[in-house]
XYZ file of C-alpha atoms in Angstrom:
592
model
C 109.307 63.788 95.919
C 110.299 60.735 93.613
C 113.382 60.337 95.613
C 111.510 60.141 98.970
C 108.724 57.651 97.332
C 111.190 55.575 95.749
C 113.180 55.389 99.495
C 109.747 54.639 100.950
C 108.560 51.370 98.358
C 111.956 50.423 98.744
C 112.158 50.237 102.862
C 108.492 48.473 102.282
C 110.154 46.240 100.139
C 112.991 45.461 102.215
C 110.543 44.975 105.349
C 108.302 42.397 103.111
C 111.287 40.271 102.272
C 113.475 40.138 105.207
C 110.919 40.353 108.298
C 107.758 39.632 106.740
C 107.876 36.750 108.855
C 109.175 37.096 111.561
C 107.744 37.773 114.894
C 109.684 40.624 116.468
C 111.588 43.077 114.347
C 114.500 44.780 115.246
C 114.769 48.628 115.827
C 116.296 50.325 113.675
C 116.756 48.448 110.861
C 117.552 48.748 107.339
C 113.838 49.604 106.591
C 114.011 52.245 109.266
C 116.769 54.111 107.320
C 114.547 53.721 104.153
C 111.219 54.814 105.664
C 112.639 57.661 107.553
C 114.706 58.455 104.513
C 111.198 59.852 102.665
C 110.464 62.196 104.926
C 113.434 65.036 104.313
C 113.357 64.015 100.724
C 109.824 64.757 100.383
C 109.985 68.039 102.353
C 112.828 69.401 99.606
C 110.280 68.154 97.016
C 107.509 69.856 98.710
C 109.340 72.823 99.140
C 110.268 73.198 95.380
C 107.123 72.438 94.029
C 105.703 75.854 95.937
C 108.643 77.542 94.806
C 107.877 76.748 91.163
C 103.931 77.658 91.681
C 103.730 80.309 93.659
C 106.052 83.756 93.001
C 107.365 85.888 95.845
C 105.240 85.897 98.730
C 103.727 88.759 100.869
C 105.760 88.534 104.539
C 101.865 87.527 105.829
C 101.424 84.256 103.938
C 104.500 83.335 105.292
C 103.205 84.103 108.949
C 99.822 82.190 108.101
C 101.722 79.169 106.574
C 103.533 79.422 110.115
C 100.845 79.802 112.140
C 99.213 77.242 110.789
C 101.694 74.462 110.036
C 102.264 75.075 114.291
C 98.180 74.678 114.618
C 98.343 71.399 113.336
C 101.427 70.034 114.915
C 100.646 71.225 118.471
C 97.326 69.147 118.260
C 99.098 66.250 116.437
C 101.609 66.172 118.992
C 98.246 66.881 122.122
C 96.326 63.942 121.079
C 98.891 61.381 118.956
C 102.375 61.927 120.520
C 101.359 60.967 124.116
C 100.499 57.510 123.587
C 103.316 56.976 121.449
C 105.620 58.395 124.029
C 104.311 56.165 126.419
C 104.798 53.104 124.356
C 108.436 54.168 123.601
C 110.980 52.370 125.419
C 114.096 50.725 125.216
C 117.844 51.384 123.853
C 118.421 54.840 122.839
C 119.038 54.523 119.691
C 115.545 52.272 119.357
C 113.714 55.230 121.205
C 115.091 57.692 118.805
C 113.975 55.774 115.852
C 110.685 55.135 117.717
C 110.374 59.390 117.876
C 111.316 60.023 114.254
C 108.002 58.567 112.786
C 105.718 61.069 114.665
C 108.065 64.001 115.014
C 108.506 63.775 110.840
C 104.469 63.173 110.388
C 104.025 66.223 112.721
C 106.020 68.120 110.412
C 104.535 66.845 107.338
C 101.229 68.048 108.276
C 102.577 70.811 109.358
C 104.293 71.738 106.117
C 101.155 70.693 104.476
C 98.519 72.738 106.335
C 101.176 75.939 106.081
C 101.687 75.619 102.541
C 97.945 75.204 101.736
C 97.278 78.772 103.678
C 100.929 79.753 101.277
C 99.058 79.562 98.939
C 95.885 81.362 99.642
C 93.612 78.054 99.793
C 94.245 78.075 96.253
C 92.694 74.457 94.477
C 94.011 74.582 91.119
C 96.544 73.099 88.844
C 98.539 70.175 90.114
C 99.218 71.452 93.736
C 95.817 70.501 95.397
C 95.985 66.886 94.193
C 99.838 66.316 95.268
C 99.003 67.914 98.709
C 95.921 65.090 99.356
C 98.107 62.345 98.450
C 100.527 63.138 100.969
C 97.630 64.196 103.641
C 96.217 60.703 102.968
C 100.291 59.142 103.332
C 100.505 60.863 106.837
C 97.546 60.643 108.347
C 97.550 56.141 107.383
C 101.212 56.737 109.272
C 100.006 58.272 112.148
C 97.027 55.933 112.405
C 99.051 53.373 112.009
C 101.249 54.409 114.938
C 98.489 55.269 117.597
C 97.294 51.909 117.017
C 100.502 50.671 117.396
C 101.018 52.289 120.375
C 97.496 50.717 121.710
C 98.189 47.569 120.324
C 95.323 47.634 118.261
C 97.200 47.059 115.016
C 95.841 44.639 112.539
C 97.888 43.626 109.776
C 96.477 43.750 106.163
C 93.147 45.689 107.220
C 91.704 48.907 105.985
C 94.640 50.797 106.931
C 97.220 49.137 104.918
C 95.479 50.192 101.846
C 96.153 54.325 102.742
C 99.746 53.978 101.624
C 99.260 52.469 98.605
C 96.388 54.913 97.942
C 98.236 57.745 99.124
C 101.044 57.369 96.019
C 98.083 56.170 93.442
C 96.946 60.030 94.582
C 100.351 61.466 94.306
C 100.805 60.007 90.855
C 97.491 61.158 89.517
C 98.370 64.693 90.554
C 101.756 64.634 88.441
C 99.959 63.981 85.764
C 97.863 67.180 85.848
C 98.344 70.403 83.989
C 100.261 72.153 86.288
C 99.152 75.650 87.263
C 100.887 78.898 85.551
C 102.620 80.930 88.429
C 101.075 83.470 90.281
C 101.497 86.012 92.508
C 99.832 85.764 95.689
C 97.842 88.583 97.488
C 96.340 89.134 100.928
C 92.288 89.757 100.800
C 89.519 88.974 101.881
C 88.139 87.084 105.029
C 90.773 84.404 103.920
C 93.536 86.323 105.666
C 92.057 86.403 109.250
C 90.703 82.273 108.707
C 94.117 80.555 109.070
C 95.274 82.962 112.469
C 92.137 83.325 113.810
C 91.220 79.245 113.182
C 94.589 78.676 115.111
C 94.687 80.551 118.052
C 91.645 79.682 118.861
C 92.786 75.922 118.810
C 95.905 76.620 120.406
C 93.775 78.946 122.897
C 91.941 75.485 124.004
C 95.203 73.345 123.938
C 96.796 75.428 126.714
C 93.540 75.692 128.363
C 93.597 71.595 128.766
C 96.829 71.444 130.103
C 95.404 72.967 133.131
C 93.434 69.837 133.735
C 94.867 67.438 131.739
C 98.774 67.737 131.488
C 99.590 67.583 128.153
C 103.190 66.917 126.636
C 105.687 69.426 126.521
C 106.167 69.536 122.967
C 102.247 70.046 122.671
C 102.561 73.084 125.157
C 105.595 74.262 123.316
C 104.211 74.408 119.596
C 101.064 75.739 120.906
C 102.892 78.509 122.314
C 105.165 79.590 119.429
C 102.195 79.015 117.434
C 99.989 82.067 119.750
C 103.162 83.963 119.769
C 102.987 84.390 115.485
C 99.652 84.772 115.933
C 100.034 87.903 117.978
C 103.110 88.804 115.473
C 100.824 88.536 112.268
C 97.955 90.601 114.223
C 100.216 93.658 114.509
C 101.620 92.570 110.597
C 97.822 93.224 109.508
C 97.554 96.727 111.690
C 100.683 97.901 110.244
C 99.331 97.177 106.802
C 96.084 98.463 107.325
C 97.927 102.014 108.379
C 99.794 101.542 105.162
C 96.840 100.736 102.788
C 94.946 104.052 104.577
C 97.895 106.402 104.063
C 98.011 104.659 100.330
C 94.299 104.988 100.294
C 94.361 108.944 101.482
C 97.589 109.537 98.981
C 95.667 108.200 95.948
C 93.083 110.437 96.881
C 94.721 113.347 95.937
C 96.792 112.286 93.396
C 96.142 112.272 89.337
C 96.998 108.520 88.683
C 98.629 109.463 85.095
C 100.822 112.327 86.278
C 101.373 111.328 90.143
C 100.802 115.640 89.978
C 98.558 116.907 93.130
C 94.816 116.799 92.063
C 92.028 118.959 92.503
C 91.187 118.206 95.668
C 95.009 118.338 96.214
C 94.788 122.155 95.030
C 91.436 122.810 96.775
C 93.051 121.172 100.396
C 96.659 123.318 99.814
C 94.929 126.389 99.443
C 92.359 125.890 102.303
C 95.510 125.176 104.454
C 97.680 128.299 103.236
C 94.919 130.392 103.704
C 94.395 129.069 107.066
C 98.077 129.257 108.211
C 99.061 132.548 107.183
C 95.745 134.922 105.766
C 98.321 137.220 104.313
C 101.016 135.517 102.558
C 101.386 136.010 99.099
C 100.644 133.778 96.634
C 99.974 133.515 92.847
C 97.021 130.685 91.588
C 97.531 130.033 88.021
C 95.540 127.844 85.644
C 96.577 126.414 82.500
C 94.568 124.665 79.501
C 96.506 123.101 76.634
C 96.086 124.585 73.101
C 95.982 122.298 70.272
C 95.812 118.931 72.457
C 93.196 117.697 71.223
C 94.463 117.924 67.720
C 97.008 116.302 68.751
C 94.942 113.406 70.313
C 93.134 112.856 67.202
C 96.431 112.663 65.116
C 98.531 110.529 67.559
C 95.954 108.448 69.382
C 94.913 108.715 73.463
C 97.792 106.512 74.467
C 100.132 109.117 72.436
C 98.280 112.066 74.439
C 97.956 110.493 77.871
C 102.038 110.244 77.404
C 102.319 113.859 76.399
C 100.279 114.726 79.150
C 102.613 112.707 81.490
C 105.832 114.536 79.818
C 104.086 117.779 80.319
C 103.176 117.558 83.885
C 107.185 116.456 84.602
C 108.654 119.257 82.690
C 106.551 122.003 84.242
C 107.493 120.553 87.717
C 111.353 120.371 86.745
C 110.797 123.824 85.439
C 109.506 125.235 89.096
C 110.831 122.595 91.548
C 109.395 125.772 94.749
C 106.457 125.364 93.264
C 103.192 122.928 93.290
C 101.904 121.450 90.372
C 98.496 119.867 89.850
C 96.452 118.593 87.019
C 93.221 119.275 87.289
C 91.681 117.163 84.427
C 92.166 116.473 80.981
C 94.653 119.132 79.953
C 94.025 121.485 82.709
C 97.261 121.854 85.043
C 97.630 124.407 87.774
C 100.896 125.813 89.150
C 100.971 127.864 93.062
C 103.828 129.563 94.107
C 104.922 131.865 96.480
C 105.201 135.733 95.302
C 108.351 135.292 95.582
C 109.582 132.401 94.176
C 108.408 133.409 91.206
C 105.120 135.117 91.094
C 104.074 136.299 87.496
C 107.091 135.317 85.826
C 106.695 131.817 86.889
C 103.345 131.817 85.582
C 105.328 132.162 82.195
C 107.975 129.479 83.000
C 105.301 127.355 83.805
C 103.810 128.034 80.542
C 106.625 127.829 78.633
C 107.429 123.898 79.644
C 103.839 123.124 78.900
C 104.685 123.260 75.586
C 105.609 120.834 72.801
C 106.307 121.301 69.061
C 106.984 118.666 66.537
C 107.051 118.495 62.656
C 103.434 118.287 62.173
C 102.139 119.368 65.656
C 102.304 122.498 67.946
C 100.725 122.207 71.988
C 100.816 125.264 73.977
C 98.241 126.883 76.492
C 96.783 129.574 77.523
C 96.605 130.275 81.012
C 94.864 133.066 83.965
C 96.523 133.597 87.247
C 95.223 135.380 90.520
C 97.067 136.774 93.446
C 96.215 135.682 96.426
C 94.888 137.012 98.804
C 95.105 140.540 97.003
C 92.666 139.608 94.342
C 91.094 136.677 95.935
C 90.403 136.004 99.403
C 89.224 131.907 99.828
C 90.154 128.940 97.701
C 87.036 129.049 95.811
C 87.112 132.869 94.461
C 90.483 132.345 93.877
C 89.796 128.853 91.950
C 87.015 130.494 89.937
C 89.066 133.614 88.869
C 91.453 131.992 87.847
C 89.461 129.920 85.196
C 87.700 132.929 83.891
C 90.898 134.520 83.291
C 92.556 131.318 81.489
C 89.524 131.044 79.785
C 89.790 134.765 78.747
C 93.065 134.780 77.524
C 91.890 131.200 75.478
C 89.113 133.354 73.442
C 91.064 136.283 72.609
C 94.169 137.665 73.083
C 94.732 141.382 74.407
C 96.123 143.514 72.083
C 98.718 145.568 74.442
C 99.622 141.596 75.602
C 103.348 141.811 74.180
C 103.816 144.820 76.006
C 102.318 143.432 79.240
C 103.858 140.020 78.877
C 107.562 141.727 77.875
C 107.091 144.198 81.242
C 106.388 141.212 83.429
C 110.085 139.497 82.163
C 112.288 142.737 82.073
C 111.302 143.593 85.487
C 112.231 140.527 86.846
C 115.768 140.472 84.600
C 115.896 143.692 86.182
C 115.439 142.030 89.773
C 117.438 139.720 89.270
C 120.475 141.762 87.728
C 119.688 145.923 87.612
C 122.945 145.259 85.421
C 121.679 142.570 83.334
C 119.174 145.355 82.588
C 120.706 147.767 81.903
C 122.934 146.037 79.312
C 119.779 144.719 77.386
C 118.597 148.316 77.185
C 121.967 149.617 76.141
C 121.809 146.339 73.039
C 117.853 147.643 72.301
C 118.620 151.114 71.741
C 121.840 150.042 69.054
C 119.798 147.559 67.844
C 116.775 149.889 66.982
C 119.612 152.636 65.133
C 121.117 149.651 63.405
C 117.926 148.185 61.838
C 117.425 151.928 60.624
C 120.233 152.393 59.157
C 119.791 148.687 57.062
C 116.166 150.033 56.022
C 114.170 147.513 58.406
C 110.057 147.921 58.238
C 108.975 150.138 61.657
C 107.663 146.075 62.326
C 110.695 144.556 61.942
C 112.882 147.128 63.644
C 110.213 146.760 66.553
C 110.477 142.814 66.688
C 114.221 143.183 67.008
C 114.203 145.381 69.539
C 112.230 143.377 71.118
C 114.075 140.709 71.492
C 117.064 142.982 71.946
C 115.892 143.607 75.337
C 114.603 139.678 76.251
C 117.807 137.808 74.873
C 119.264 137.323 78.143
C 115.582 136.304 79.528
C 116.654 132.093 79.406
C 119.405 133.666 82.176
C 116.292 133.514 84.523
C 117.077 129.870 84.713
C 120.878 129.888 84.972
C 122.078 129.818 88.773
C 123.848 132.816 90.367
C 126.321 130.624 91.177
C 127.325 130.542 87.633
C 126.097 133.788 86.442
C 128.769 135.551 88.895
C 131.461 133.274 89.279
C 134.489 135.828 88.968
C 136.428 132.563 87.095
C 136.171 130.414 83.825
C 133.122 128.018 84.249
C 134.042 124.508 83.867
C 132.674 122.145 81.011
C 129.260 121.451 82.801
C 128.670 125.097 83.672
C 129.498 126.435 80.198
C 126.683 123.526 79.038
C 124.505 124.808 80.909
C 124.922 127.972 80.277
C 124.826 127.474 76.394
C 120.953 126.552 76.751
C 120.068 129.625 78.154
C 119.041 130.494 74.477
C 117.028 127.546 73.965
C 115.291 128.421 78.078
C 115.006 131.746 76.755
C 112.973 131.209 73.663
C 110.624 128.874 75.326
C 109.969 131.183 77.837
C 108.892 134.342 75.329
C 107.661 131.651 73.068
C 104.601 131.206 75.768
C 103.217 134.432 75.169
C 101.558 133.979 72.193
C 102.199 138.187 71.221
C 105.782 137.294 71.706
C 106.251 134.458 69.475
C 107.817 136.176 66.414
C 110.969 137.299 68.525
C 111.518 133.429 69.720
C 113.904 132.682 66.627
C 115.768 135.820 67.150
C 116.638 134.618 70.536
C 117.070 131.596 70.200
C 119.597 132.232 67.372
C 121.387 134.988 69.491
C 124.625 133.367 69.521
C 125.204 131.677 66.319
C 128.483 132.666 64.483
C 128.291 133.551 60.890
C 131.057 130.789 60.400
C 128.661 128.110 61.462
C 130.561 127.495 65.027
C 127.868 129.018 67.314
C 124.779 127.564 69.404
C 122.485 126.296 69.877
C 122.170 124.890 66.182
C 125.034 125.476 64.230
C 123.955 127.708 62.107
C 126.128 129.818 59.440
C 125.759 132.908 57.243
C 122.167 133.960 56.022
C 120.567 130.783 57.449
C 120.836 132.992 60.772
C 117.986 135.340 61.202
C 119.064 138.904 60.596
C 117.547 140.097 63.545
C 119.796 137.648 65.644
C 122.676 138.382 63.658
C 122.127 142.225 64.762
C 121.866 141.288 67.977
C 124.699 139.704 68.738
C 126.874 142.684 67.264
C 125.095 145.134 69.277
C 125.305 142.920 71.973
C 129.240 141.972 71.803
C 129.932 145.828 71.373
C 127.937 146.360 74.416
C 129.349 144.060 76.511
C 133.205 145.418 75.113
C 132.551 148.835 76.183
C 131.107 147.849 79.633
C 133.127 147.800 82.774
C 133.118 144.145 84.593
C 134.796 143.390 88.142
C 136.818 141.332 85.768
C 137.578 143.790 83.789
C 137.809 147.429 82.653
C 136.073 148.543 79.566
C 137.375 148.823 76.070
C 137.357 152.174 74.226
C 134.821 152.715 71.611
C 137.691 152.574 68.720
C 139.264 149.051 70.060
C 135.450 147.847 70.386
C 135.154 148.605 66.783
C 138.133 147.373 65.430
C 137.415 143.858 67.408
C 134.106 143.656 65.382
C 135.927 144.434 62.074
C 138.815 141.799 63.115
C 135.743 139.023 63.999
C 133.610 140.078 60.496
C 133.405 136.960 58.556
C 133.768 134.770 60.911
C 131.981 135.489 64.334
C 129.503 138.401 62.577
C 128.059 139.275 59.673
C 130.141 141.821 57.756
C 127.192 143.906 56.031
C 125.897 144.049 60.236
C 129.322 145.137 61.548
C 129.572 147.868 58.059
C 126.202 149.019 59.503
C 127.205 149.372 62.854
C 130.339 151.390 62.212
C 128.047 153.903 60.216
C 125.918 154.409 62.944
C 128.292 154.550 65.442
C 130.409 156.826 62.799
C 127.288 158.999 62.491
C 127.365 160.303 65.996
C 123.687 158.876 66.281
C 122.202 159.397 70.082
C 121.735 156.002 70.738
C 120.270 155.967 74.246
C 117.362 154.338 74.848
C 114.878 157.205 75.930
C 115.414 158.380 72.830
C 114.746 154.746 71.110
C 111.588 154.761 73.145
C 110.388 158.276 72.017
């Protein structure tokens, strides 16, 4: 903008000195060059001072600063380009010159008037003062060539002072504190003003050419400006239809978790219930334990963030399933039967779970069949929270049992072999923890997890579990965590919790070269280091497509080749007694 005033004083100077004077000047002339040399030099200016205002803006300012910019130069062009046109004759090149004044003030107005409704009609900072100075600048040109035109020019009247008071403006507006940058936004009655305000003008321009012919260039701008008009019309539908389906989105869904909501869960199970009466499906509820604990310790920003982590794993965990949060640190999970039915109630509550050093979340949850138990949303809805609710007060003592019978069965669904071999490990398990002198407690906690270590298998795919080759790196690393899946999982029933480390540890060597955590010798519980020889006897002395099965006497002298390094050696001396001993080892008799 510098650049274009500088060209500007300096054509005025130029135009003083050399035809000041003189009674006819020529067209074009040096001065013409300068004068007509501020106009694209001011535009660039123009155009960079929005750019370093204003920050990326919404497709719809852009139509407005079109629509309007057109506005102004169609009736510019209606009611001040005719008479110049008329008075413009001569050599071409003289013409053309003649042209270039009111064509460029056309477009300065236009760029003006667009990049006002740019920027929302905004008046502060620097902008508002810069944009009156050149308003003033092109409006004293224009005037000064209608009355030109007319011949009704008088030299050093009122209208010689606009130029000068057009850069005095300019100036005063660099000096202000320019505005920090924003980013612009459609709203309010503001965004209909500028299209509305135009096509209505434009409406009346082409309605006056029917009785008095106005110039083409008139017609044309008023044209392309009812054109955007129309285009910026079906902009603000489209966005209206996206700002509903926003609006109908956020509705129902929790704005920390971006999890379903209760009126997510309340509308899902209306609809299931309407689509298909009797499809199976299980409701469960969940309430974190010990979050609020934890929100006292850590702060609400630290909970709101567990919250957040929780609501992700649990939907990672069940990715057939639907999550919601009802509030607070209620979730809810709904699945089909199928796709997981009570054992997913466990997986679910499994990954809402989170231990640290000094903290310990976990939850207690109710679910409801449905439509066995529950026949509309809100029975099944209310059940459900008296159950959760239930299990939150007090625990059931026969819950082990109940929550253990829930994941064998579905090991046992998913592999009757799988089952079978967990059985087989329980039953040496149990005779081994005899023979060792184990507390009745103890030997019952081992067994336990005996038959659940292979429950984190649940969330291994069969694609892995019975590929007839070697898995490859990222398949064995998966299937290394089934440990860690599987002690999560029994770690969620609360009855359960004391066989967790026994699982977990399940496949640690005695050398140290095991997993999940490396451990070595006695810093590996003894019930896990029982399992795994019952287990790796078991699994020797089982047939596989793979393979045929070892005999008893080669299983045994494999466990006695791997004491000391993969086993413990006072487990593997207690297994060969009992196996030595003849002991029935079948698991009736374990359960008897």
């Amino acid at each position: 903008m510098t650049l274009g005033l500088a060209l500007f004083a300096a054509g005025d100077m130029y135009y003083s000195l050399v035809w000041g004077d003189a009674n006819s000047v020529p067209v074009p002339s040096i001065a013409d060059a300068l004068y007509l040399g501020f106009y694209p030099a001011t535009y660039i200016g123009i155009g960079l001072l929005l750019r370093s205002r204003v920050g990326r803006l919404p497709a719809g300012l852009w139509l407005d600063g079109m629509i309007g910019g057109l506005a102004v130069a169609a009736l510019g062009a209606a009611f001040a380009f005719g008479a110049v046109l008329s008075d413009t004759h001569g050599a071409t090149l003289t013409v053309a010159t003649n042209l270039a004044y009111p064509l460029a003030d056309l477009l300065l107005f236009a760029l003006l008037v667009g990049i006002v409704a740019l920027t929302g009609w905004s008046l502060r900072g620097d902008w508002p003062v810069v944009a009156l100075g050149f308003l003033v600048f092109g409006i004293a040109d224009s005037m000064y060539l209608i009355q030109s035109a007319n011949d009704t020019y008088v030299s050093n009247g009122l209208l010689d002072v606009g130029w000068p008071a057009a850069m005095a403006i300019i100036a005063a507006g660099a000096w202000r504190r320019p505005a920090a940058k924003t980013r612009l936004r459609l709203d309010g009655w503001g965004s209909f003003a500028v299209p509305s305000v135009a096509g209505v003008a434009c409406l009346a321009l082409e309605f006056l050419d029917h009785y008095h012919r106005l110039s083409a260039i008139a017609h044309v701008l008023a044209s392309a400006c009812l054109l955007l008009v129309i285009a910026r019309l079906g902009l603000s539908f489209a966005e209206n239809l996206r700002m509903l389906s926003s609006s109908r989105r956020e509705a129902v869904t929790d704005a920390l978790t971006r999890l379903g909501n209760r009126r997510a869960l309340e509308l899902e199970l209306q609809a299931r219930l309407a689509e298909d009466p009797v499809r199976d499906f299980v409701l469960a509820f969940y309430d974190l334990d010990g979050f609020k604990a934890y929100n006292d310790t850590f702060g609400h920003q630290a909970g709101d963030a567990l919250l957040a982590r929780l609501g992700a794993s649990v939907a990672a965990a069940l990715p057939q399933a639907r999550v919601f949060r009802l509030g607070g640190d209620e979730f809810c999970v709904l699945m089909d039967e199928l796709a997981g039915g009570e054992v997913g109630t466990l997986v679910a509550a499994a990954a809402l779970s989170e231990h640290g050093p000094t903290f310990k979340v976990e939850c207690s949850y109710g679910m409801v069949r449905v439509p066995d138990e529950a026949a509309d949303a809100e029975s099944a809805m209310l059940l459900a929270d008296a159950r959760m609710y239930e299990q939150k007060g007090e625990r059931q003592p026969n819950a082990a049992n109940e929550s253990q019978h829930v994941l064998l069965r579905a090991l046992a669904e998913r592999n009757s072999e799988l089952g079978q071999h967990n059985d087989d490990v329980a039953a040496l398990v149990a005779a081994v923890c005899r023979e060792m002198g184990l507390q009745d407690s103890e030997i019952e906690a081992v067994r336990r997890a005996a038959e659940l270590h292979d429950v984190g298998e649940l969330a291994i795919p069969d694609s892995i579990l019975d590929k007839p080759g070697p898995l490859d790196p990222d398949e064995w690393e998966l299937m290394r965590r089934h440990t860690i899946v599987g002690e999560r999982i029994v770690t969620s029933a609360t009855s359960l919790r004391d066989v967790a480390p026994i699982i977990r540890s399940s496949h640690e060597r005695w050398d140290g070269d095991g997993y999940p955590d490396g451990l070595s010798g006695e810093a590996i519980p003894l019930g896990a280091r029982i399992v795994a020889v019952c287990d790796a006897f078991d699994a020797m002395t089982t047939t596989r497509p793979y393979r045929d099965a070892m005999r008893e006497p080669d299983a045994l002298a494999e466990l006695r080749r791997c004491a000391g390094h993969q086993f413990d050696p006072g487990v593997v001396a207690a297994f060969e007694r009992v196996i030595e001993a003849g002991q029935e080892l079948t698991s009736q008799q374990i359960a008897a």
